XYZ file of C-alpha atoms in Angstrom:
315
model
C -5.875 -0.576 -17.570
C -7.098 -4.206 -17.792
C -10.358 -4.847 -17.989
C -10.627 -6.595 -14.773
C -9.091 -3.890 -13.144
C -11.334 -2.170 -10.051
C -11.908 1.526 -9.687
C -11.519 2.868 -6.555
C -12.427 6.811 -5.643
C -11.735 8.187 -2.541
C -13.644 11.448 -1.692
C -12.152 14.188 0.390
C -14.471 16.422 2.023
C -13.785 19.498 4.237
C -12.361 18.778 7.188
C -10.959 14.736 5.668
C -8.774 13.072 8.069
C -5.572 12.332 6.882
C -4.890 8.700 8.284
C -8.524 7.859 6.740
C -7.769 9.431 3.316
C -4.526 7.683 3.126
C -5.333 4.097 3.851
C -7.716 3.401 0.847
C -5.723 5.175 -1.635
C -2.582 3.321 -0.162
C -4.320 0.146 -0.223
C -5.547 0.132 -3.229
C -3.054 2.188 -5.422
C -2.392 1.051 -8.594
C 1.098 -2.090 -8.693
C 1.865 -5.203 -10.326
C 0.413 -7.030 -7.455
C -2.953 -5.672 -7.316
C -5.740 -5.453 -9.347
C -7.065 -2.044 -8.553
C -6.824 1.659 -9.531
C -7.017 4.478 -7.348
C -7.998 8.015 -7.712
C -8.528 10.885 -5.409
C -10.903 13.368 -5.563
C -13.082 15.907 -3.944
C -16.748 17.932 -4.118
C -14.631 19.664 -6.932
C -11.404 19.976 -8.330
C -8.683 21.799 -6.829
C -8.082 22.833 -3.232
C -9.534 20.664 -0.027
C -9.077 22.366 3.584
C -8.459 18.932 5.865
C -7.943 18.080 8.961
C -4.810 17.925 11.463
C -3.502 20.738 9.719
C -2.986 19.266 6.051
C -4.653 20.255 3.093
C -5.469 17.866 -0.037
C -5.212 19.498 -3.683
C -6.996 16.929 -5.640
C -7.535 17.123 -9.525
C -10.555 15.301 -10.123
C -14.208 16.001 -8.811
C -17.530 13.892 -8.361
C -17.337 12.875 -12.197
C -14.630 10.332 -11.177
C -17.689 8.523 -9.512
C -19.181 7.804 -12.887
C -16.255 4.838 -13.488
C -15.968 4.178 -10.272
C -16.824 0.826 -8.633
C -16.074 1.314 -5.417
C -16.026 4.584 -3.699
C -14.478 5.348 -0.078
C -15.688 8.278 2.102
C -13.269 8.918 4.442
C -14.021 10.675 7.962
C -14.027 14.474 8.553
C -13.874 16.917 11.437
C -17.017 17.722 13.175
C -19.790 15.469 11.457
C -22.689 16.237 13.633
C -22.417 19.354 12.796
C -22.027 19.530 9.480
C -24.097 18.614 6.272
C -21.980 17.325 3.568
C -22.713 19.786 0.135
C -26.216 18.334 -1.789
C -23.805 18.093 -4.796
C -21.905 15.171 -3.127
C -25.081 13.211 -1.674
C -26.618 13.382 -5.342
C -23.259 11.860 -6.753
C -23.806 9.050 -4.368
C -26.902 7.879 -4.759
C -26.311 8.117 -8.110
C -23.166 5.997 -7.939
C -25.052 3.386 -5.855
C -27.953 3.266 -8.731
C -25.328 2.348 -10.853
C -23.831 -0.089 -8.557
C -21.067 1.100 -7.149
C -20.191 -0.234 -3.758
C -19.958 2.583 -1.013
C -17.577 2.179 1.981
C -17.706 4.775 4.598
C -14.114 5.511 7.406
C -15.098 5.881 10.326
C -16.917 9.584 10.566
C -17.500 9.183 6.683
C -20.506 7.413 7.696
C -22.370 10.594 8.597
C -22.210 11.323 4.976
C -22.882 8.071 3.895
C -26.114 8.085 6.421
C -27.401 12.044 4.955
C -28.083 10.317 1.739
C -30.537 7.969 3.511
C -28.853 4.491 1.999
C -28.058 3.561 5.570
C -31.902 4.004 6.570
C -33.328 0.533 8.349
C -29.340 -1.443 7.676
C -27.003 -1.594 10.086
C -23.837 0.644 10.388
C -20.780 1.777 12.569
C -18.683 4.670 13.121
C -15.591 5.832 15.515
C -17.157 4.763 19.023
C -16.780 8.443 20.324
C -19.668 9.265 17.410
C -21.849 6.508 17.704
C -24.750 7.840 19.686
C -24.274 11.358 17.365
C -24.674 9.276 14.391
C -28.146 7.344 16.134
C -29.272 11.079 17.278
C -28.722 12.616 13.892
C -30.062 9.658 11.497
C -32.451 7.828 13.959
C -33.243 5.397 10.709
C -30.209 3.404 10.987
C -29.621 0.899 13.585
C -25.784 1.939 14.661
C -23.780 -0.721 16.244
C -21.150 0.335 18.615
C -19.607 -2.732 19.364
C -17.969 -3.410 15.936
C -15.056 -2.642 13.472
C -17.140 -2.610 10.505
C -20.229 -3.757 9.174
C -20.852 -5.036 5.848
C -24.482 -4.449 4.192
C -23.120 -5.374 0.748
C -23.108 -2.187 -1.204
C -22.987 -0.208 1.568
C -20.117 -0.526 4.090
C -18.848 1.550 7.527
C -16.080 0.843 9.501
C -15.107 2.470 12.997
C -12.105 4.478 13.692
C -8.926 5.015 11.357
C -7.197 1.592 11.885
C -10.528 -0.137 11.530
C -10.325 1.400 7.363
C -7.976 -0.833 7.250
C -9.726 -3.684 8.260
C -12.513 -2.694 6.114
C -10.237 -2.560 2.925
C -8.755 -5.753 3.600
C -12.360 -7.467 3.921
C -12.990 -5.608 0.879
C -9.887 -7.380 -0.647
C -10.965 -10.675 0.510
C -14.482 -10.254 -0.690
C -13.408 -9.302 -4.442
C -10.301 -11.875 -4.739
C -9.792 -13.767 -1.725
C -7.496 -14.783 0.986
C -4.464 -15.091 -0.750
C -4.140 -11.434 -2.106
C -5.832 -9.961 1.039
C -2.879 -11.784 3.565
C -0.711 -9.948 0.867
C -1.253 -6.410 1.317
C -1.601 -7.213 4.942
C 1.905 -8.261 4.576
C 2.948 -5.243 2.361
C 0.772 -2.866 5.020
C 2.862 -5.076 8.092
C -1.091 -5.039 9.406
C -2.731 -7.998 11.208
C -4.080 -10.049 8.098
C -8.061 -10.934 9.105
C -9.838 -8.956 11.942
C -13.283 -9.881 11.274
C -16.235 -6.845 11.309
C -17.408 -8.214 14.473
C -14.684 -7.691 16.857
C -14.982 -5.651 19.070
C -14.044 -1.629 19.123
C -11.651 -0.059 21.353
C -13.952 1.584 24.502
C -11.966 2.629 27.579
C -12.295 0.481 29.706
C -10.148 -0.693 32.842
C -8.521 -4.412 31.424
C -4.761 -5.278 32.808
C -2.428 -4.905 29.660
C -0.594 -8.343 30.978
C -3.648 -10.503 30.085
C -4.698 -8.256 27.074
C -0.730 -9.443 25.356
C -1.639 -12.705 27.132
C -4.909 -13.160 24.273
C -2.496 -12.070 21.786
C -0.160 -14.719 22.404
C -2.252 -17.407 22.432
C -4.610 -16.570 19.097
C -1.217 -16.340 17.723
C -0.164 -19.736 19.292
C -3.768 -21.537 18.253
C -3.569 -19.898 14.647
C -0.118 -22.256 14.348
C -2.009 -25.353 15.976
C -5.849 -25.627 14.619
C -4.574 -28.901 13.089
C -4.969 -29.983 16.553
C -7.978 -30.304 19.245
C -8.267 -27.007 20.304
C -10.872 -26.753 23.533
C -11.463 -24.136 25.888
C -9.676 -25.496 28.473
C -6.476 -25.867 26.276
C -6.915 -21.944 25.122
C -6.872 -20.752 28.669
C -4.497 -23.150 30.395
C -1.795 -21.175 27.235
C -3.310 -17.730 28.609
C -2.480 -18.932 32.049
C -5.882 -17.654 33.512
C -9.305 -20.015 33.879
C -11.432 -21.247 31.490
C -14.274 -18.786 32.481
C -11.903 -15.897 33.061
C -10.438 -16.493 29.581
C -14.057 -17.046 27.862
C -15.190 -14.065 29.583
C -12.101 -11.787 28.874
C -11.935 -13.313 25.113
C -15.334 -12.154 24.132
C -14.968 -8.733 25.547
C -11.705 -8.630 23.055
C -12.849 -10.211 19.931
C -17.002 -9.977 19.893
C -16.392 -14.045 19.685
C -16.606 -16.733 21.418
C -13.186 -18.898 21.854
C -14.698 -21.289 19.659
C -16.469 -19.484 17.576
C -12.793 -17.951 17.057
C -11.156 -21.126 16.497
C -14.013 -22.361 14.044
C -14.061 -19.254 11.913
C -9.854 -19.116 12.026
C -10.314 -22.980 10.602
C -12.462 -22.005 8.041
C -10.002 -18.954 6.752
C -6.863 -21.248 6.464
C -9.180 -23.715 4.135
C -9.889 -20.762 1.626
C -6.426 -19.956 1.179
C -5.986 -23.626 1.365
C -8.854 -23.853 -1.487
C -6.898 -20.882 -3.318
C -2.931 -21.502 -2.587
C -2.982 -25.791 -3.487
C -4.487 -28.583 -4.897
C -5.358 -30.346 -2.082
C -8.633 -32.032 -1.813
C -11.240 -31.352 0.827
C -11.139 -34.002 2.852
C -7.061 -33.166 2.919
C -7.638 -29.378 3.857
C -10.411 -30.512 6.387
C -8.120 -33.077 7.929
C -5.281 -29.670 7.982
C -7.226 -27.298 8.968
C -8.855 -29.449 12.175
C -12.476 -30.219 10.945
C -11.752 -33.705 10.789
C -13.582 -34.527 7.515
C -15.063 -33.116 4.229
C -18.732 -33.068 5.527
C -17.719 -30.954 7.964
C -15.755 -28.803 6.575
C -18.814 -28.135 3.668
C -21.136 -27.760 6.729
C -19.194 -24.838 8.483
C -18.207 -23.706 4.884
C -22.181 -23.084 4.047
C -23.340 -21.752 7.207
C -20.359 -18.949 7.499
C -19.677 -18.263 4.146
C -22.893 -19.215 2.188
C -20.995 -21.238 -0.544
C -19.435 -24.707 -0.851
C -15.548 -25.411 -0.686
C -15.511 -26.084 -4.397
C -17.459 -23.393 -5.253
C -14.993 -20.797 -3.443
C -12.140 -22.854 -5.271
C -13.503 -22.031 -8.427
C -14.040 -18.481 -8.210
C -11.054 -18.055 -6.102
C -8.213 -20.453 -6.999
C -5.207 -18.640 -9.382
C-alpha cells in the first residue's frame, strides 16, 4: 500500500442498507486510479443481518478503525428505534480522537448523533427521518433542506444517492476536481452536486419544467465563458425570470447566480489542476473577467487563493 494511500472502513450494522453499504466501498475500492483502500467491516466479525433481505458476512470488526482515516456509517432499518451496541459508539469516538474523519449515509447519522459528536454542529439525514433525528438528539441542529453537510470531521448526507454525493465531495476535498469528475465518470453519476442543494420532498412541481432546469444548467455549464444573467437563464428555460428564479432555488438551494458563480469557480480548479494556464487566462475562461476577481470569489467560497489550490492540487 503506498504511503499516501487513504483508509476507508465502512461499518455495517444490523439492519445496513444495501445501496448505502455499497456506494462507499464501491467508491473508494482499491484501483490504479485511486488513491484509496477499502475495507468492510462490522460490530464484529462474521455474520451481519441487513436490510432488503441481504445479509453482509464481513471479516473484520471495529479494530479496522484503528488504521482507518476515514470511516463511513452507512444507514440501517429502524433508527429511532434502535441504539447502536456501546461497543461501536466507543470505537468512534475513539477513531475521531485519533482523527479519523466520520461520514454518516443517510440513517447512519443516528449512530453518528448517539455518540454525541454531532451535539451543537449541524447535520442531515433521509428527509423522511429528519424530525426523528431532532426528537431523538435535540443537541444537533438537523437541516432538512440539504444533501449533506460538511462539519469537517464529521459528515452526514441524506438519502442513498445523496452517499454519493457525499463521497464525491469527499474526493474533491482530499485530491481535487480532476479525480472527483473521474469516478463520477466511472460511477456515470452527475460530477458536483454541492451539500446545499436541495433534498427530494414531495412536492407537486410539473416534470416538463423540472427537465427544463436540467437542460439549461447543462446548457450554461458549456457557456460560463459568456455573460450569463438571469434573464438569459430563463429566456433558455422558456419560463420568466421570476418563475425561473423562484423554481431554481426550490431545485438547487441556490440562487441562479449564485449557481453560475460557484459553477465558474469549479471549472477554474480543474482549470488550476488539469493546465498551465495562468489566472488571469482561467479567469478570462471561466467568465470572471480578470485575476482579481477570480482570487476574490476564490477566497470567499473556498477560503484559499488560486495558486494556493494549484499547489496542493495540480498533478
Amino acid at each position: 500500500m503506498s504511503p499516501k494511500t487513504h483508509r476507508v472502513a465502512v461499518l455495517v450494522l444490523e439492519g445496513a442498507k444495501p445501496l448505502d453499504v455499497g456506494i462507499p466501498a464501491q467508491v473508494f475500492s482499491n484501483r490504479p486510479s485511486m488513491p484509496y483502500e477499502v475495507r468492510v467491516c462490522g460490530a464484529a466479525p462474521g455474520l451481519v443481518t441487513g436490510g432488503d433481505g441481504l445479509s453482509y458476512h464481513v471479516a473484520e470488526g471495529l479494530g479496522a478503525f484503528e488504521q482507518a482515516d476515514t470511516v463511513f456509517i452507512p444507514g440501517y432499518r429502524e433508527p429511532a428505534a434502535t441504539e447502536p451496541p456501546a461497543a461501536v459508539l466507543g470505537a468512534l469516538m475513539a477513531a475521531h480522537e485519533r482523527g479519523t474523519r466520520l461520514a454518516a449515509i443517510s440513517t447512519g447519522a443516528f449512530a453518528l448523533a448517539a455518540t454525541g459528536l454531532l451535539d451543537g454542529k449541524r447535520a442531515t439525514t433521509h428527509w423522511h427521518y429528519t424530525k426523528a433525528l431532532a426528537g431523538k438528539h435535540p443537541l444537533v441542529r438537523v437541516d432538512e433542506n440539504v444533501l449533506f453537510v460538511d462539519e469537517g470531521d464529521v459528515l452526514t448526507s441524506a438519502g442513498a444517492a445523496s452517499g454519493i454525493d457525499l463521497c464525491l465531495h469527499l474526493v474533491r476535498r482530499d485530491h481535487g476536481v480532476g479525480l472527483s469528475n473521474h469516478v463520477a465518470r466511472r460511477l456515470v453519476a452527475a460530477p458536483y452536486r454541492s451539500g446545499g442543494q436541495a433534498q427530494y420532498v414531495p412536492r407537486s412541481v410539473p416534470e416538463p419544467l423540472g427537465d427544463l432546469f436540467a437542460n439549461t444548467r447543462e446548457w450554461a455549464l458549456a457557456h460560463l465563458s459568456e455573460r450569463l444573467t438571469l434573464e438569459t437563464l430563463a429566456r433558455h428555460a422558456r419560463v420568466s425570470a421570476r418563475t425561473f428564479s423562484r423554481r431554481f432555488v426550490e431545485d438547487t438551494g441556490y440562487t441562479p447566480m449564485q449557481w453560475v458563480l460557484r459553477a465558474r469557480v469549479d471549472l477554474a480548479r480543474e482549470l488550476l489542476e488539469r493546465t498551465d494556464l495562468g489566472v488571469e487566462q482561467i479567469a478570462d475562461r471561466v467568465g470572471l473577467g480578470t485575476g482579481a476577481n477570480l482570487r476574490l470569489h476564490f477566497q470567499r467560497i473556498l477560503g484559499t487563493s488560486p495558486t494556493e489550490y494549484r499547489h496542493t492540487f495540480s498533478a
